[in-house]
Coordinates of C-alpha atoms in Angstrom, one line a residue:
M23 CA 71.3 51.8 -131.1
H24 CA 72.5 51.3 -127.7
T25 CA 72.8 54.1 -125.2
T26 CA 75.3 53.7 -122.5
T27 CA 75.2 55.6 -119.3
S28 CA 78.4 56.4 -117.5
P29 CA 78.5 54.9 -114.1
T30 CA 78.5 57.1 -111.1
P31 CA 81.9 57.4 -109.5
E32 CA 82.3 55.6 -106.3
S33 CA 83.9 58.6 -104.7
E34 CA 80.8 60.7 -105.1
G35 CA 78.4 58.2 -103.6
P36 CA 74.7 58.2 -103.9
S37 CA 73.0 61.7 -103.9
R38 CA 71.2 62.6 -100.7
P39 CA 68.1 64.7 -100.5
A40 CA 68.3 68.2 -99.0
R41 CA 67.8 68.4 -95.2
L42 CA 64.6 70.0 -94.2
I43 CA 63.0 71.2 -91.0
Q44 CA 59.4 70.3 -90.7
N45 CA 56.8 70.1 -88.0
E46 CA 53.1 70.2 -87.7
A47 CA 52.8 74.0 -87.6
T48 CA 55.4 75.0 -90.2
T49 CA 56.1 74.2 -93.7
E50 CA 59.3 72.7 -95.1
I51 CA 62.2 75.1 -94.7
P52 CA 65.6 74.2 -96.1
V53 CA 68.3 74.3 -93.5
H54 CA 70.7 76.3 -95.6
L55 CA 68.1 79.2 -95.8
L56 CA 68.4 79.6 -92.0
F57 CA 72.1 80.4 -92.1
R58 CA 72.3 82.5 -95.2
D59 CA 74.0 85.8 -95.1
E60 CA 71.6 88.7 -94.7
P61 CA 72.4 92.0 -96.5
E62 CA 74.0 94.5 -94.2
P63 CA 71.6 97.4 -93.2
W64 CA 72.3 101.0 -94.0
P65 CA 74.7 102.5 -91.5
V66 CA 73.0 104.5 -88.8
P67 CA 74.8 107.6 -87.6
L68 CA 75.5 107.5 -83.8
G69 CA 76.4 110.3 -81.6
P70 CA 79.4 110.4 -79.3
A71 CA 79.2 107.6 -76.6
V72 CA 81.0 106.9 -73.4
V73 CA 82.3 103.3 -72.8
A74 CA 81.6 102.3 -69.3
G75 CA 81.5 99.0 -67.4
R76 CA 81.3 97.9 -63.8
A77 CA 84.7 96.9 -62.4
G78 CA 85.2 93.5 -60.9
T79 CA 82.0 92.0 -62.4
G80 CA 83.4 90.7 -65.7
E81 CA 80.8 92.7 -67.5
Q82 CA 81.7 93.9 -71.0
P83 CA 81.9 97.6 -71.5
R84 CA 78.7 99.1 -72.6
L85 CA 78.0 102.1 -74.8
R86 CA 76.3 104.9 -72.8
R87 CA 75.1 108.0 -74.5
P88 CA 76.0 111.2 -72.6
M89 CA 72.9 112.9 -71.3
T90 CA 72.9 116.6 -71.7
A91 CA 70.3 118.6 -69.7
K92 CA 68.5 121.2 -71.8
P93 CA 68.3 124.6 -70.2
R94 CA 64.9 125.4 -68.9
P95 CA 63.4 128.3 -71.0
G96 CA 62.5 131.2 -68.8
P97 CA 59.4 133.4 -69.2
Q98 CA 59.5 135.8 -72.1
P99 CA 57.9 139.3 -72.1
D100 CA 55.0 140.0 -74.4
P101 CA 56.5 142.0 -77.3
E102 CA 53.1 143.7 -78.0
L103 CA 52.7 144.9 -74.5
A104 CA 55.2 147.8 -73.8
E105 CA 54.8 151.1 -72.1
R106 CA 54.2 154.1 -74.3
P107 CA 53.1 157.7 -73.5
A108 CA 49.4 158.5 -73.6
R109 CA 47.9 161.5 -75.3
V110 CA 46.8 164.0 -72.7
L111 CA 46.1 167.8 -72.8
P112 CA 47.0 170.5 -70.4
G113 CA 44.6 171.1 -67.6
A114 CA 43.7 174.6 -68.8
V115 CA 41.9 173.0 -71.8
G116 CA 39.6 171.0 -69.5
V117 CA 38.9 174.0 -67.3
L118 CA 38.1 176.2 -70.3
A119 CA 35.7 173.5 -71.7
G120 CA 34.0 173.1 -68.3
V121 CA 33.5 176.8 -67.9
C122 CA 32.1 177.0 -71.4
G123 CA 29.7 174.2 -70.7
V124 CA 28.4 175.9 -67.5
T125 CA 28.0 179.2 -69.3
G126 CA 26.0 177.4 -72.0
C127 CA 23.7 175.9 -69.3
V128 CA 23.2 179.3 -67.7
A129 CA 22.4 180.8 -71.2
A130 CA 20.0 178.1 -72.0
S131 CA 18.2 178.6 -68.7
W132 CA 18.0 182.4 -69.3
W133 CA 16.7 181.7 -72.8
A134 CA 14.0 179.4 -71.5
G135 CA 13.1 181.9 -68.8
V136 CA 13.7 179.5 -65.9
L137 CA 16.6 181.4 -64.5
P138 CA 15.7 182.9 -61.1
P139 CA 15.3 186.7 -61.0
L140 CA 18.0 187.0 -58.3
A141 CA 20.5 185.2 -60.6
V142 CA 19.4 187.4 -63.5
A143 CA 20.1 190.5 -61.4
A144 CA 23.4 189.2 -60.1
L145 CA 24.6 188.4 -63.6
R146 CA 23.1 191.7 -64.9
L147 CA 21.3 189.9 -67.8
P148 CA 18.6 191.7 -69.7
G149 CA 15.1 190.5 -69.3
I150 CA 13.6 188.2 -71.9
A151 CA 10.2 186.7 -72.5
R152 CA 9.7 183.2 -71.2
A153 CA 10.2 180.9 -74.2
G154 CA 9.7 177.8 -72.2
L155 CA 11.5 174.5 -72.3
G156 CA 11.2 173.4 -75.9
P157 CA 13.3 171.1 -78.1
A158 CA 15.9 173.8 -78.8
Q159 CA 16.4 174.5 -75.1
W160 CA 16.8 170.8 -74.3
A161 CA 19.3 170.4 -77.1
A162 CA 21.3 173.4 -75.7
Y163 CA 21.1 171.9 -72.2
A164 CA 22.4 168.5 -73.5
G165 CA 25.3 170.1 -75.5
A166 CA 26.4 172.4 -72.7
G167 CA 26.1 169.8 -70.0
T168 CA 28.1 167.3 -72.0
L169 CA 30.8 169.8 -72.6
A170 CA 30.9 170.7 -68.9
L171 CA 31.0 167.0 -67.8
F172 CA 33.9 166.2 -70.2
G173 CA 35.8 169.3 -69.3
F174 CA 35.6 169.0 -65.5
G175 CA 35.4 165.2 -65.5
G176 CA 38.7 164.8 -67.4
L177 CA 40.8 166.9 -65.0
A178 CA 43.5 165.0 -63.2
R179 CA 46.5 165.9 -61.1
G180 CA 49.8 164.2 -61.9
R181 CA 52.1 163.6 -59.0
T182 CA 55.8 162.8 -58.9
G183 CA 56.4 159.1 -58.5
R184 CA 52.9 158.2 -59.7
A185 CA 51.6 157.2 -63.1
W186 CA 48.3 156.3 -64.7
V187 CA 47.8 153.3 -67.0
L188 CA 44.9 154.2 -69.3
G189 CA 42.7 151.6 -71.0
L190 CA 39.6 151.7 -73.2
F191 CA 37.3 148.6 -73.5
G192 CA 40.2 146.3 -72.4
R193 CA 42.8 147.8 -74.7
Y194 CA 45.9 149.6 -73.5
R195 CA 45.9 153.2 -74.5
G196 CA 49.2 154.5 -72.9
T197 CA 50.7 155.7 -69.7
V198 CA 50.7 159.1 -68.1
R199 CA 53.9 160.1 -66.2
R200 CA 53.5 163.9 -66.4
T201 CA 52.9 166.0 -63.4
G202 CA 50.7 169.0 -62.7
L203 CA 47.1 169.6 -63.8
L204 CA 46.2 167.5 -66.9
W205 CA 43.1 166.7 -68.9
V206 CA 42.6 163.0 -69.6
N207 CA 39.7 161.6 -71.6
P208 CA 37.1 160.7 -68.9
L209 CA 36.0 157.6 -70.9
L210 CA 39.4 156.0 -70.3
L211 CA 39.9 153.6 -67.3
R212 CA 42.7 154.9 -65.1
R213 CA 44.9 152.6 -63.0
R214 CA 47.3 154.3 -60.6
V215 CA 50.8 152.8 -60.4
D216 CA 53.5 153.7 -57.9
V217 CA 56.8 154.1 -59.9
R218 CA 59.0 155.3 -57.0
L219 CA 61.9 153.3 -55.6
R220 CA 60.5 150.9 -53.1
H221 CA 61.8 148.4 -50.6
W222 CA 60.1 145.3 -49.2
R223 CA 61.1 143.5 -46.0
S224 CA 59.7 140.0 -46.3
E225 CA 58.4 137.8 -43.6
P226 CA 60.5 134.7 -42.6
L227 CA 60.7 132.6 -45.7
F228 CA 61.7 128.9 -46.1
A229 CA 65.2 128.3 -47.3
A230 CA 68.1 125.8 -46.9
D231 CA 71.8 125.8 -46.7
G232 CA 74.3 123.8 -48.8
S233 CA 73.8 120.7 -46.6
G234 CA 70.0 120.9 -46.8
V235 CA 69.4 122.2 -43.2
A236 CA 66.1 124.1 -43.0
L237 CA 66.4 127.8 -42.5
R238 CA 64.2 130.9 -42.1
V239 CA 65.4 133.9 -44.0
V240 CA 64.2 137.5 -43.9
A241 CA 65.1 139.2 -47.2
L242 CA 65.2 142.9 -48.0
V243 CA 64.2 143.6 -51.7
V244 CA 64.8 147.0 -53.3
W245 CA 62.8 147.4 -56.5
R246 CA 60.6 149.7 -58.7
V247 CA 58.2 149.5 -61.6
R248 CA 60.0 150.2 -64.8
D249 CA 57.3 149.2 -67.4
T250 CA 53.9 150.2 -66.1
A251 CA 52.0 148.4 -68.9
R252 CA 53.6 145.0 -68.2
A253 CA 53.4 145.4 -64.4
T254 CA 49.7 146.2 -64.6
L255 CA 48.4 144.3 -67.5
G256 CA 51.0 141.5 -67.9
V257 CA 50.3 140.0 -64.5
E258 CA 47.4 140.0 -62.0
D259 CA 49.3 141.5 -59.1
H260 CA 53.0 142.5 -59.7
E261 CA 53.7 142.8 -55.9
T262 CA 52.5 139.2 -55.3
Y263 CA 54.5 138.0 -58.3
L264 CA 57.6 139.6 -56.9
R265 CA 57.1 138.0 -53.5
E266 CA 56.7 134.6 -55.2
C267 CA 59.8 135.1 -57.2
V268 CA 61.8 135.8 -54.0
E269 CA 60.4 132.6 -52.4
A270 CA 61.3 130.6 -55.5
A271 CA 64.9 132.0 -55.6
L272 CA 65.4 131.2 -51.9
A273 CA 64.3 127.6 -52.5
R274 CA 66.8 127.2 -55.4
I275 CA 69.9 129.1 -54.0
P276 CA 71.5 127.8 -50.8
V277 CA 71.9 130.4 -48.1
E278 CA 74.8 130.2 -45.6
T279 CA 74.0 129.3 -42.0
P280 CA 74.1 131.8 -39.2
G281 CA 77.6 132.8 -38.2
A282 CA 79.1 132.3 -41.7
G283 CA 81.5 134.8 -43.2
R284 CA 80.4 138.1 -44.7
G285 CA 81.7 137.1 -48.1
S286 CA 79.5 134.1 -48.3
V287 CA 76.4 136.1 -47.4
E288 CA 77.2 138.7 -50.0
A289 CA 77.7 136.0 -52.7
A290 CA 74.3 134.6 -51.8
G291 CA 72.8 138.0 -52.1
E292 CA 74.3 138.6 -55.5
A293 CA 73.0 135.3 -56.8
L294 CA 69.5 136.0 -55.4
T295 CA 69.6 139.5 -57.0
R296 CA 70.5 138.1 -60.4
L297 CA 67.9 135.4 -60.3
V298 CA 65.0 137.5 -59.1
A299 CA 65.9 140.4 -61.5
R300 CA 65.7 138.0 -64.4
E301 CA 62.4 136.4 -63.3
A302 CA 60.7 139.7 -62.5
G303 CA 62.0 141.7 -65.4
V304 CA 59.5 140.1 -67.8
V305 CA 56.7 141.9 -66.0
G306 CA 58.3 145.3 -66.0
I307 CA 59.8 145.2 -62.5
E308 CA 63.4 146.3 -62.0
V309 CA 65.1 144.7 -59.0
F310 CA 68.2 146.3 -57.6
S311 CA 69.0 144.2 -54.6
V312 CA 67.8 141.1 -52.7
Q313 CA 69.8 140.7 -49.5
P314 CA 69.2 138.3 -46.6
V315 CA 69.1 140.5 -43.5
R316 CA 68.3 137.8 -41.0
V317 CA 69.1 134.1 -41.2
E318 CA 68.1 131.6 -38.5
Y319 CA 67.5 127.9 -38.2
A320 CA 64.0 126.5 -38.5
P321 CA 62.3 125.8 -35.2
E322 CA 62.3 122.1 -35.7
V323 CA 66.1 122.0 -36.1
A324 CA 67.2 125.0 -34.0
A325 CA 67.8 123.2 -30.8
A326 CA 69.9 120.4 -32.4
M327 CA 72.0 122.9 -34.5
H328 CA 72.5 125.0 -31.4
R329 CA 74.0 122.0 -29.5
R330 CA 76.1 121.1 -32.5
R331 CA 77.4 124.6 -32.7
I332 CA 78.2 124.7 -29.0
A333 CA 80.1 121.4 -29.3
A334 CA 82.0 122.6 -32.3
L335 CA 83.0 125.8 -30.5
D336 CA 84.1 123.7 -27.4
A337 CA 86.2 121.4 -29.5
Q338 CA 87.8 124.4 -31.2
H339 CA 88.6 125.9 -27.9
R340 CA 90.1 122.7 -26.5
A341 CA 92.2 122.3 -29.6
T342 CA 93.5 125.9 -29.2
V343 CA 94.3 125.4 -25.5
L344 CA 96.1 122.1 -26.3
T345 CA 98.2 123.7 -29.0
S346 CA 99.1 126.6 -26.7
V347 CA 100.1 124.2 -23.9
V348 CA 102.2 122.0 -26.2
D349 CA 104.0 125.1 -27.5
S350 CA 104.6 126.3 -24.0
V351 CA 106.0 123.0 -22.8
E352 CA 108.3 122.7 -25.9
D353 CA 109.6 126.2 -25.4
T354 CA 110.3 125.6 -21.7
V355 CA 112.1 122.3 -22.2
T356 CA 114.1 123.7 -25.1
R357 CA 115.3 126.7 -23.1
L358 CA 116.3 124.6 -20.1
T359 CA 118.4 122.2 -22.1
M360 CA 120.0 124.8 -24.4
R361 CA 121.1 127.0 -21.5
G362 CA 122.6 124.0 -19.7
L363 CA 120.5 124.4 -16.6
V364 CA 119.6 120.7 -16.5
E365 CA 120.8 117.5 -18.2
L366 CA 118.0 115.1 -18.8
D367 CA 117.9 111.6 -20.2
D368 CA 114.9 110.2 -22.0
Y369 CA 113.1 109.1 -18.9
E370 CA 113.6 112.4 -17.1
R371 CA 112.6 114.4 -20.2
K372 CA 109.3 112.5 -20.4
A373 CA 108.6 113.1 -16.7
L374 CA 109.4 116.8 -17.0
V375 CA 107.1 117.1 -20.1
K376 CA 104.3 115.3 -18.3
D377 CA 104.6 117.5 -15.2
L378 CA 104.8 120.7 -17.2
T379 CA 101.8 119.7 -19.3
V380 CA 99.7 119.0 -16.2
A381 CA 100.7 122.3 -14.6
F382 CA 100.0 124.4 -17.7
C383 CA 96.6 122.8 -18.3
A384 CA 95.6 123.4 -14.7
G385 CA 96.6 127.0 -14.9
R386 CA 94.6 127.4 -18.2
E387 CA 91.5 126.0 -16.6
Q388 CA 91.8 128.2 -13.5
S389 CA 92.4 131.4 -15.5
P390 CA 89.1 133.2 -16.6

């Protein structure tokens, strides 16, 4: 049995081996694997972008993500620290307790027989045998003395515009805003706070105008303590904190240079008031007004800015004088020609304008 093999067509030609890339450090990699199609990755969501490119460079447009500045979070007040009224008693209760304590001490001395005879006669007490200082007498002394100390030691006088912040072992126990004679627990720590409307005139503070020129500003701040607990316990010193808030606001808000209009100064004062009131409100301080009362250039730039201002005023004066002279010459020439007093050609008109201009300028310079 003969097996015949079909001859290979001449058009196909002999089979060639697959092309490979091979070197000393790599293994054999078929060429067709280098150019095969990779599966597309999952789509990645992109935010809005801005197409931008540099003109005249031939550079292709690039995708640039818009940058949005996040607002800076401001200080937040402590929600657990807020002013609340403290429990106090009328002053008559303390006086009564103190008098009872003193009476108990006198009675214990009379009972022990250590009260002087003169005092016994003055108080009209009956005579009694000397019992001596025993445990009962010492206990009576201790109770009566403690009552007297608590009664008289807790007496306090409340004043209008003043308040007490009370604390016990580091814990806030309330605020006393009542006036008159009061009785407050003598074990509580008292901190006096001024809650009246106050004003503070600052020393010259550093500031700058819209162009970055250094200034010295004296500000007048009208404020008062609204929350005594936050002003006393929320910050180490609320007056120092307010001063630093004013300095920070002057560094952030431009103040108009000396000689600016009244409206610009008022606008700067309103902006300063809003900013300082927001920053100081977290510590219980209510700010009503922050107004720059004196604005002057810093010493290092004062001389240069003074010369600049003088030059600007001189240039403005010259421009005003020139405008006035030109208007006067124009009015004079127009009247002469319209009334028919003179007939001038171009050359004569130019000469007349020149002579009038020189005359008017000389007259302006000689006049005070």
